[in-house]
Short mmCIF file of C-alpha atoms and ligand atoms in Angstrom, two decimals:
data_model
loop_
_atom_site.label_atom_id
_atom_site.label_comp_id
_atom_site.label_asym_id
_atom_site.label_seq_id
_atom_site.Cartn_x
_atom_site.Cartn_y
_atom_site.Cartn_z
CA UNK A 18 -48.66 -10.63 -24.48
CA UNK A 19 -45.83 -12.09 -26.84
CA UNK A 20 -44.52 -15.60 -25.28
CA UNK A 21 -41.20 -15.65 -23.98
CA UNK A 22 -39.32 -17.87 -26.53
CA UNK A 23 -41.02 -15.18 -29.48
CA UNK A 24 -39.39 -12.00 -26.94
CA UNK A 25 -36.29 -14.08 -26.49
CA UNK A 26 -35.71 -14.40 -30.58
CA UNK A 27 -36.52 -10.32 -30.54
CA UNK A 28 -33.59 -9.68 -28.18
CA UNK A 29 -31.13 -12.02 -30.27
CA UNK A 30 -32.02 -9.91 -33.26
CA UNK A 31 -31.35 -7.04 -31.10
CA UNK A 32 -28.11 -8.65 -29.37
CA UNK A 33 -26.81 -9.74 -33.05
CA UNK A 34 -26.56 -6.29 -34.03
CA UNK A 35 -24.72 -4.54 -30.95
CA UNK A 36 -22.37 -7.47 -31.55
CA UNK A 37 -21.63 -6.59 -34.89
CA UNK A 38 -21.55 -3.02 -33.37
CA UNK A 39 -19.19 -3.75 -30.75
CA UNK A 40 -17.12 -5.39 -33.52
CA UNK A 41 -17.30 -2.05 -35.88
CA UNK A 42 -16.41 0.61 -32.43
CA UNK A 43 -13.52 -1.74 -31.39
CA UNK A 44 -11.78 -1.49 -35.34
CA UNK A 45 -12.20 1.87 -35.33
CA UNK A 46 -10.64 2.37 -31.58
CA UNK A 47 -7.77 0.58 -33.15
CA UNK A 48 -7.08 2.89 -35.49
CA UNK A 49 -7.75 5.62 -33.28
CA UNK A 50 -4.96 3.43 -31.12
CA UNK A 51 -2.76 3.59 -34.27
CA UNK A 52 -3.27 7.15 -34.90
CA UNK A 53 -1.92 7.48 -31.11
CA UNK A 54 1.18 5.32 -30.91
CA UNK A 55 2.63 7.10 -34.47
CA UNK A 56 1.72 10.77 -33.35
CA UNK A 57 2.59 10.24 -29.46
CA UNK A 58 -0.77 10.85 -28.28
CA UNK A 59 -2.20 9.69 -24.71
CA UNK A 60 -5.04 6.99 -24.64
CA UNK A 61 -7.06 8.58 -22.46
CA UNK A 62 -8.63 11.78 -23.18
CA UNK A 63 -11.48 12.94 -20.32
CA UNK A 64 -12.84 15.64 -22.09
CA UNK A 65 -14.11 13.33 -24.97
CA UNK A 66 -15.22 10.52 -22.56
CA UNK A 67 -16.80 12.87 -20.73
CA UNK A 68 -18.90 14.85 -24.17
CA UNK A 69 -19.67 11.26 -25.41
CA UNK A 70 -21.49 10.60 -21.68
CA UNK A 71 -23.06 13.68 -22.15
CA UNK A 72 -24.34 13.05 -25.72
CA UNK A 73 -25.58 9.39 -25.78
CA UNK A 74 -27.21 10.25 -22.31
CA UNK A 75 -29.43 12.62 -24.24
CA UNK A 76 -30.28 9.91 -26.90
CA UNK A 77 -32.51 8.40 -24.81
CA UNK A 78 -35.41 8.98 -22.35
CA UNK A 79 -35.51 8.37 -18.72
CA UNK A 80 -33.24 8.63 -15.70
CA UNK A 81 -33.40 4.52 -16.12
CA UNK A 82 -32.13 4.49 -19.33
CA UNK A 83 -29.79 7.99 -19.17
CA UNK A 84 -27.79 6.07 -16.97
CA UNK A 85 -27.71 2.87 -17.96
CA UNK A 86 -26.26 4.00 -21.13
CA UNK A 87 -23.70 6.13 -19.65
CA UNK A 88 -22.84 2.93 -17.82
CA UNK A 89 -22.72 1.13 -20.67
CA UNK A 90 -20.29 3.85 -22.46
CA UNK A 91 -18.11 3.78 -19.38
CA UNK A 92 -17.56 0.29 -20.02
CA UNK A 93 -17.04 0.37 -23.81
CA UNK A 94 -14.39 3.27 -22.99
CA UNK A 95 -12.52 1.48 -20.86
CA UNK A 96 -12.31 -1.51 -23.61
CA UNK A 97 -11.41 0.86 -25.98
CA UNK A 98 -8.59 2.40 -23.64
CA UNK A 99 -7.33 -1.28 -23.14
CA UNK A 100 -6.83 -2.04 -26.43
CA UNK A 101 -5.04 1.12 -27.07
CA UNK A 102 -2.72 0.33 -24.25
CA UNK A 103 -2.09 -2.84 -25.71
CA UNK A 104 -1.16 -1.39 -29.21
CA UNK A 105 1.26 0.77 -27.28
CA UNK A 106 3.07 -2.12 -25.27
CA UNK A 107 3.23 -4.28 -28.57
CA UNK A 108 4.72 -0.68 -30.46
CA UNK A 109 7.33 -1.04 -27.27
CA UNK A 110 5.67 2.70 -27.26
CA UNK A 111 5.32 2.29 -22.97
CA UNK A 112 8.45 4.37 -22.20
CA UNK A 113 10.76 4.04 -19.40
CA UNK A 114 9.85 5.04 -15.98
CA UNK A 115 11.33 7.01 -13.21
CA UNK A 116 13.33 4.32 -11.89
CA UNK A 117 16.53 2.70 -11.91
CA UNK A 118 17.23 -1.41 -11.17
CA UNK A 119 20.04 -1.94 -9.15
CA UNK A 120 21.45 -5.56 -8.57
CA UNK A 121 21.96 -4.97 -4.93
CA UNK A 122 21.60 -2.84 -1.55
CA UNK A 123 24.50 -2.00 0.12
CA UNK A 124 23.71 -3.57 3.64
CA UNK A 125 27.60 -3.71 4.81
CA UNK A 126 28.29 0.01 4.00
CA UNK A 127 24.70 1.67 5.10
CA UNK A 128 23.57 3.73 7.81
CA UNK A 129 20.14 3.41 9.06
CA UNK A 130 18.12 5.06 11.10
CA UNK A 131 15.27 3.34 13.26
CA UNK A 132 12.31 5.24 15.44
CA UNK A 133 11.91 4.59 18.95
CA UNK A 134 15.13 3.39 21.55
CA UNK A 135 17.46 0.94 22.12
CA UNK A 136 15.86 -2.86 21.69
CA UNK A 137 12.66 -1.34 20.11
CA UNK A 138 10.85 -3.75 17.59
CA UNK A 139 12.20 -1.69 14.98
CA UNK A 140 15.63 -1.77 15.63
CA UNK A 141 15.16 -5.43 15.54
CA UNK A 142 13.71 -5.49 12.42
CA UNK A 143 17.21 -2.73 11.18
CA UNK A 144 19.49 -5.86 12.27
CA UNK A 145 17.08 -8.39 10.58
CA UNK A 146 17.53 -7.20 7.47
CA UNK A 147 20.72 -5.09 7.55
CA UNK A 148 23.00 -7.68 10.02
CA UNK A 149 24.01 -7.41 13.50
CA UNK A 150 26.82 -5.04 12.78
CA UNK A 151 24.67 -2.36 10.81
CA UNK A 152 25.69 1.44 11.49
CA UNK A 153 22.35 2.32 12.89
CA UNK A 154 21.00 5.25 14.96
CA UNK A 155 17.29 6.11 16.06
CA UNK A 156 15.27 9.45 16.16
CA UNK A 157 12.20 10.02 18.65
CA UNK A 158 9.31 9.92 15.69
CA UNK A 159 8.26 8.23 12.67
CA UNK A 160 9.06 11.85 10.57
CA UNK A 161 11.80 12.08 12.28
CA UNK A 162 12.91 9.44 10.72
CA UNK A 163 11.63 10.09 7.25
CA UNK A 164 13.48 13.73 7.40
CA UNK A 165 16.57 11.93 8.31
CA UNK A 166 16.34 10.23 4.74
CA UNK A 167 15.22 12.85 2.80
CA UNK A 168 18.13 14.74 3.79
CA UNK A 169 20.13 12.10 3.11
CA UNK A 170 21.57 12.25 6.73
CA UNK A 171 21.11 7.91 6.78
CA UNK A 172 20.66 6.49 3.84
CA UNK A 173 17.64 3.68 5.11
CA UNK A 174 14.98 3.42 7.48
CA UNK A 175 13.29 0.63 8.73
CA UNK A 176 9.78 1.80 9.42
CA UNK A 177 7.05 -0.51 10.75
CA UNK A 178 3.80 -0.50 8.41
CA UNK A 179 1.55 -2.92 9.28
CA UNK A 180 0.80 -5.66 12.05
CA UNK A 181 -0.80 -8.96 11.24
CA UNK A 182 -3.26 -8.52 14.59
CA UNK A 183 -3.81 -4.58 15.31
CA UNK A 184 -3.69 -4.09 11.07
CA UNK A 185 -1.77 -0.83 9.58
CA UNK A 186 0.12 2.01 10.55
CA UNK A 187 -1.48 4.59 9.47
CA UNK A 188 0.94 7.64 10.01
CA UNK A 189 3.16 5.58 7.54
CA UNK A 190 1.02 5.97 4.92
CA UNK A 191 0.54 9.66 4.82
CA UNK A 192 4.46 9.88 5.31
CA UNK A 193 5.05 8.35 2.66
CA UNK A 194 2.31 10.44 0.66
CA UNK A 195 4.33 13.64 1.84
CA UNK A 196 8.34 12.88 1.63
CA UNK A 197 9.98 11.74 -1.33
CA UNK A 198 11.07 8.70 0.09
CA UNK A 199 10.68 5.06 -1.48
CA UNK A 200 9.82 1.32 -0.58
CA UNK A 201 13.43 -0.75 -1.53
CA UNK A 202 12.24 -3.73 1.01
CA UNK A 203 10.49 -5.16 3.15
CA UNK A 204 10.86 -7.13 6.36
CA UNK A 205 8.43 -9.43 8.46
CA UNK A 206 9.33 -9.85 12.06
CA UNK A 207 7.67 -11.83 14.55
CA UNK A 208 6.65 -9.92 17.92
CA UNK A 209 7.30 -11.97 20.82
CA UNK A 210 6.31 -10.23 23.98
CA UNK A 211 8.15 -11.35 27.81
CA UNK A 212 7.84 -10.39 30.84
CA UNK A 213 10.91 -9.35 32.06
CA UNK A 214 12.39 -8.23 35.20
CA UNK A 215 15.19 -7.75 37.61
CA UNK A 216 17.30 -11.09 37.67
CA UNK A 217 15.79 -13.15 40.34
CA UNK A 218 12.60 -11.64 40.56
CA UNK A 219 9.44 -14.18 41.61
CA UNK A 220 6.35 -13.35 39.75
CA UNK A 221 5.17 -13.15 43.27
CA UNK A 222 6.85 -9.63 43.82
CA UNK A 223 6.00 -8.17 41.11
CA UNK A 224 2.86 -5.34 41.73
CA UNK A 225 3.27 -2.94 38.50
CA UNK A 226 3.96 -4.19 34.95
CA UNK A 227 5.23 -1.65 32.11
CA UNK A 228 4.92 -1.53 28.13
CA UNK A 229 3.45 0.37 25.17
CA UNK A 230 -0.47 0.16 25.24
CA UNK A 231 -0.52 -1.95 22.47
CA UNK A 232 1.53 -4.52 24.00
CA UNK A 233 -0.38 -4.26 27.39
CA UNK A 234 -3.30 -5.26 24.73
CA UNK A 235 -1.38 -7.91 22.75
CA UNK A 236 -0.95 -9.59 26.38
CA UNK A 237 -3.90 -9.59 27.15
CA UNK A 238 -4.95 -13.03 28.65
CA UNK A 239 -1.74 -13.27 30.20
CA UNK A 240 -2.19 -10.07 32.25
CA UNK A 241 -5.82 -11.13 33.00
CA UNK A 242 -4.35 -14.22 35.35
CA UNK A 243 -2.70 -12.07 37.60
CA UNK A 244 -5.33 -9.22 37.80
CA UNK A 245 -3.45 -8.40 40.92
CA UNK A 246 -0.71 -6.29 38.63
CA UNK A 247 -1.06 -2.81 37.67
CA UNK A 248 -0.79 -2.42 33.82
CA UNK A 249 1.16 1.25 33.26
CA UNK A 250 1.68 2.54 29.57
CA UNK A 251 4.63 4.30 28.64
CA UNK A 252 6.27 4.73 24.92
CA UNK A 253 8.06 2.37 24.04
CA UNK A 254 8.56 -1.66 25.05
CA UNK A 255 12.25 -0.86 25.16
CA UNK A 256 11.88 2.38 27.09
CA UNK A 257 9.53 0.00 29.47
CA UNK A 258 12.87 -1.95 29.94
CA UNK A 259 14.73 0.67 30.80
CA UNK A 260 12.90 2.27 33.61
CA UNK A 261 12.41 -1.29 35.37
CA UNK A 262 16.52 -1.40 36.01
CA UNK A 263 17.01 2.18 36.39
CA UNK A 264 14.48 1.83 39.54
CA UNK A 265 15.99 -1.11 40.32
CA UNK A 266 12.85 -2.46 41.84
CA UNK A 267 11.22 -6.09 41.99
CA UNK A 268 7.83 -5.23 41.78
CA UNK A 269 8.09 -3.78 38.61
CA UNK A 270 7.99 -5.79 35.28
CA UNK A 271 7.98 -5.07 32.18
CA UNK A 272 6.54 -6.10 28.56
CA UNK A 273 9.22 -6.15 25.91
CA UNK A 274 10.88 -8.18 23.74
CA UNK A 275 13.42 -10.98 24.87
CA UNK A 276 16.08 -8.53 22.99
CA UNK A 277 14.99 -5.26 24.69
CA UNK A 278 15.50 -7.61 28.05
CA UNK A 279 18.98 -8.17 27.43
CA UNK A 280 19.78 -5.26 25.93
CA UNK A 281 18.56 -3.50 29.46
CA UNK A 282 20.13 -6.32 31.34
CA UNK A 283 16.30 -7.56 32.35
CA UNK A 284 16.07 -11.58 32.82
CA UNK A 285 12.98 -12.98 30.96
CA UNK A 286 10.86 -13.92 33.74
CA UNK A 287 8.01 -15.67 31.27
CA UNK A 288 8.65 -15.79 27.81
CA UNK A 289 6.20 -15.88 24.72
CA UNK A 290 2.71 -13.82 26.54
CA UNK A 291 1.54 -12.56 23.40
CA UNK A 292 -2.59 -13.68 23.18
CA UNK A 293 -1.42 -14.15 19.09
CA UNK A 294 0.92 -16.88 18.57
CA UNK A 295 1.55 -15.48 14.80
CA UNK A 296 1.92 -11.89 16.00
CA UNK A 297 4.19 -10.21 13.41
CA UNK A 298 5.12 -6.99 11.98
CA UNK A 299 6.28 -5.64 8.38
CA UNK A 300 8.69 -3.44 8.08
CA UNK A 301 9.85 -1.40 5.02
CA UNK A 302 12.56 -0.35 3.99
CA UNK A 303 12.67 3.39 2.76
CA UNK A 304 15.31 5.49 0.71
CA UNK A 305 15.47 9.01 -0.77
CA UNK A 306 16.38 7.28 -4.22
CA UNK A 307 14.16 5.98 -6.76
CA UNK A 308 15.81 2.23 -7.36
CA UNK A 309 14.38 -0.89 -7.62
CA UNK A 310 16.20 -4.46 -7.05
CA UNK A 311 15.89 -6.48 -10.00
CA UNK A 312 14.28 -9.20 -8.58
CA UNK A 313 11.77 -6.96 -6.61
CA UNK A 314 8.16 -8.50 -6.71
CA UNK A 315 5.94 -6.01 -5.08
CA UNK A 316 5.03 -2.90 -6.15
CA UNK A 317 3.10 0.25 -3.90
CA UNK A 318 1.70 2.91 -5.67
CA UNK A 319 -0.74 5.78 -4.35
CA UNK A 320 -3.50 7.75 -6.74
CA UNK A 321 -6.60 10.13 -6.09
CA UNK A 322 -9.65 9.68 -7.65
CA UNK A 323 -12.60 11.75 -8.90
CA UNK A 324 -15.41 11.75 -6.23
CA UNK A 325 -17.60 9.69 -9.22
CA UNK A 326 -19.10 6.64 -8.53
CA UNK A 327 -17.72 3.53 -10.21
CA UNK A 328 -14.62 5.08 -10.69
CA UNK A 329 -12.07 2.95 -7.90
CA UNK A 330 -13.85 0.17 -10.01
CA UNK A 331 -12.58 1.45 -13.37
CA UNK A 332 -9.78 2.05 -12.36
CA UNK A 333 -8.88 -1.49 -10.71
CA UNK A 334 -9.73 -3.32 -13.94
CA UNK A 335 -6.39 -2.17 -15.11
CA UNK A 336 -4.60 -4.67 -12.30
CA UNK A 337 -7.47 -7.57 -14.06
CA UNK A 338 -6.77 -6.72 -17.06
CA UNK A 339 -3.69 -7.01 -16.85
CA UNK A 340 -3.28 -10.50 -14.91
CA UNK A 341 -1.68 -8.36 -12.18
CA UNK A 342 -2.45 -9.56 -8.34
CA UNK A 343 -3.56 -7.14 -5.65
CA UNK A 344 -2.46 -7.63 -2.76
CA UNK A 345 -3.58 -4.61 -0.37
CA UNK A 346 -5.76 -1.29 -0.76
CA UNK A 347 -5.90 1.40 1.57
CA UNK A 348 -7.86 4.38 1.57
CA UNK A 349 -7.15 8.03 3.42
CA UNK A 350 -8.33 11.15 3.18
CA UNK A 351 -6.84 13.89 0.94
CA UNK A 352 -6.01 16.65 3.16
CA UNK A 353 -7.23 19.78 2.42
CA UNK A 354 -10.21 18.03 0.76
CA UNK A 355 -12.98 16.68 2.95
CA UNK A 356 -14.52 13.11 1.37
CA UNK A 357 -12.07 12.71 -1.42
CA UNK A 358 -9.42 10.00 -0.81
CA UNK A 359 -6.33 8.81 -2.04
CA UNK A 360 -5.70 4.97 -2.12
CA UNK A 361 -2.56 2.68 -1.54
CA UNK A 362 -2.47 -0.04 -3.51
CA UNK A 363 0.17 -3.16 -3.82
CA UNK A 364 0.43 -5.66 -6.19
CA UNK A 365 2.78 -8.19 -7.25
CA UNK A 366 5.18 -7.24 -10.42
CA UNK A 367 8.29 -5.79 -11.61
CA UNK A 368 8.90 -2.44 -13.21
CA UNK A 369 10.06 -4.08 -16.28
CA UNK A 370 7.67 -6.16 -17.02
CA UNK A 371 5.61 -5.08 -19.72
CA UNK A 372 2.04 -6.02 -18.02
CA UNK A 373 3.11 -3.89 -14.91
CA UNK A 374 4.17 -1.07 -17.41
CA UNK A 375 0.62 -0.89 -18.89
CA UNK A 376 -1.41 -0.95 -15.69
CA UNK A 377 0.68 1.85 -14.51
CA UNK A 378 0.06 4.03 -18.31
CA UNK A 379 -3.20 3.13 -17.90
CA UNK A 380 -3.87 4.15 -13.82
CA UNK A 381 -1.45 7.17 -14.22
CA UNK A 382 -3.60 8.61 -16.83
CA UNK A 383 -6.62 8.01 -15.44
CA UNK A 384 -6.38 8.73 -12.01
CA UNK A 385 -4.43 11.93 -10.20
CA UNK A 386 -1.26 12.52 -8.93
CA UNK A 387 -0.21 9.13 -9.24
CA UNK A 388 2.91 7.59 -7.31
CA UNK A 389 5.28 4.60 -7.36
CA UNK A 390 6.08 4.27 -3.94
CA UNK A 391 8.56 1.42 -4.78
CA UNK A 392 8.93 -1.36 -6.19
CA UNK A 393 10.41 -4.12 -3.88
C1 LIG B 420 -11.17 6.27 -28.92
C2 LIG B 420 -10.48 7.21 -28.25
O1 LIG B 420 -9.73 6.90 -27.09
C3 LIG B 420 -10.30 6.86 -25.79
C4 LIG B 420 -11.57 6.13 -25.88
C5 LIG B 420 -12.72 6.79 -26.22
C6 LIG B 420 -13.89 6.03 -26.77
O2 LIG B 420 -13.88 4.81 -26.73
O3 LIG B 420 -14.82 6.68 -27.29
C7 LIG B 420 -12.76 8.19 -26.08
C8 LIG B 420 -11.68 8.90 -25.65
C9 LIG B 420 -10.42 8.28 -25.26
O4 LIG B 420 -10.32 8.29 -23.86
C10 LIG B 420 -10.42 8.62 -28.69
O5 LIG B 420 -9.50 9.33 -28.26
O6 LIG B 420 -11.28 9.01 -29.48
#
């Protein structure tokens, strides 16, 4: 058997050349790149990538082998493809996409729409962002309120999609997969549970405390010390509210915010019983229009993917590539489809940026039905 140093100088022989290979593919890719850019060719072509698989898979022998070279060729693809993309941003070939910059939203003039009732979370969130005197109006359900802006009947909704302890909304998603609504903001609001009650009421009357199950969960270890109470889900936090002075009886309580409270003429009895101190929600902010604020710096986008392995990894090396950050991936299921998914991603950018403009050539032609959510 040949000693490792004499099997080591073997490989660097070996290496030398599929250096010098490399080299050789990667000039001709250029010009390949070239060829694209002046004739206004894509970069990616499937069909060829997918013959070449085919074809150096049967240059060798072996499953081992059959596959590691395809591996290999997916790889050296991908390189290829990158390169091309970059001869098209430096040709200022990358086109202009679907969407227009606007220096500012209109927060004085809009009308929003919000889901759930009077003093909900989200309606907090509306006044967060759009002021305390916003012209806003709320609909029973989440598509409710996407319909509402598709038809143009308010021109924003504030929409919760995710909450930093009980994690993402997941309706939201495949809302915004359906409508063509899109992302102009977003808005982080703390969630502050109280107990709240008639005015005057001892904690010693009450029997039967209200709220949305996930605030009866979010309160957890408060509830816990007086196991006496009976926990009852209804809703909404703010409907909660409302039923505790319209019976107009002390032994009821309920879980809402200190704003639902006074909006329903409750008196906080106990403020801050969330288990979380950092409890918070986002919020976005959706429109039917495709705009973008100029200094937006977070962009959500949506693709499918072929049900191939190693191809969510492919495609992700356009955000490294790149120098983009990700900041969030989701995954659901494309309906109609069982085990294929379609994936959310964000990460931070601007439309105009030319890095941002090649990840997206690059991920819209290599993965299906791609989507800019918004850019925000
Ligand atoms: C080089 C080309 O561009 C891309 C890269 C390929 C490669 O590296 O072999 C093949 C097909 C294209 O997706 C080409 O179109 O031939």
């Amino acid at each position: 058997m040949a000693e490792l140093a004499q099997l080591r100088e073997e490989l660097d022989r070996i290496d030398d050349q599929i250096a010098k290979l490399y080299e050789e593919r990667m000039r001709v890719c250029g010009e390949v790149g070239e060829y694209k850019v002046k004739n206004g060719r894509k970069v990616f072509d499937r069909q060829r990538e997918n013959d070449k698989l085919a074809d150096v898979a049967s240059k060798v022998s072996g499953d081992f082998n059959k596959k590691g070279i395809q591996e290999l060729y997916q790889q050296l693809m991908s390189m290829s493809r990158k390169l091309q993309y970059q001869q098209l941003v430096e040709a200022g070939a990358l086109g202009r996409l679907p969407f227009i910059r606007i220096s500012d939203l209109d927060r004085q003039n809009a009308r929003v729409v919000f889901q759930g009732t009077e003093g909900a979370y989200s309606q907090a969130a509306m006044k967060q962002f759009f002021g305390e005197n916003v012209n806003g109006f709320h609909v029973r359900t989440f598509r409710e309120a996407m319909e509402a802006i598709e038809e143009g009947a308010a021109d924003y909704a504030v929409l919760p999609i995710e909450n930093s302890t009980a994690g993402p909304v997941i309706e939201m998603y495949d809302l915004l997969d359906e409508f063509e609504n899109y992302i102009v903001a977003e808005t982080i609001l703390p969630i502050v549970h109280t107990l709240s009650g008639l005015p005057g009421t001892e904690l010693s009357d009450i029997k039967r405390v209200y709220s949305k199950t996930e605030a009866l969960m979010q309160t957890a270890d408060f509830l816990d010390s007086h196991s006496d109470w009976q926990r009852i889900s209804v809703v909404n936090t703010a409907i909660a509210a409302k039923k505790v002075l319209d019976d107009n009886d002390r032994t009821q309580a309920a879980v809402c915010s200190a704003y639902a409270a006074k909006v329903h003429g409750l008196s906080v009895l106990v403020d801050e019983i969330n288990d979380a101190e950092d409890n918070s929600t986002r919020f976005i902010v959706v429109t039917n229009q495709k705009v973008f604020l100029e200094n937006a710096s977070k962009i959500s986008i949506r693709f499918e993917l072929p049900h191939r392995s190693g191809s969510l990894y492919s495609v992700l090396s356009h955000f490294i590539y790149n120098d983009l950050n990700m900041t969030k991936i989701e995954s659901r299921p494309v309906k109609g489809r069982p085990w294929e998914y379609c994936f959310f991603v964000d990460f931070e950018g601007n439309l105009e940026e030319p890095a941002v403009k090649n990840a997206i050539r690059g991920l819209r032609e290599e993965t299906q039905n791609m989507k800019i959510l918004g850019n925000y």
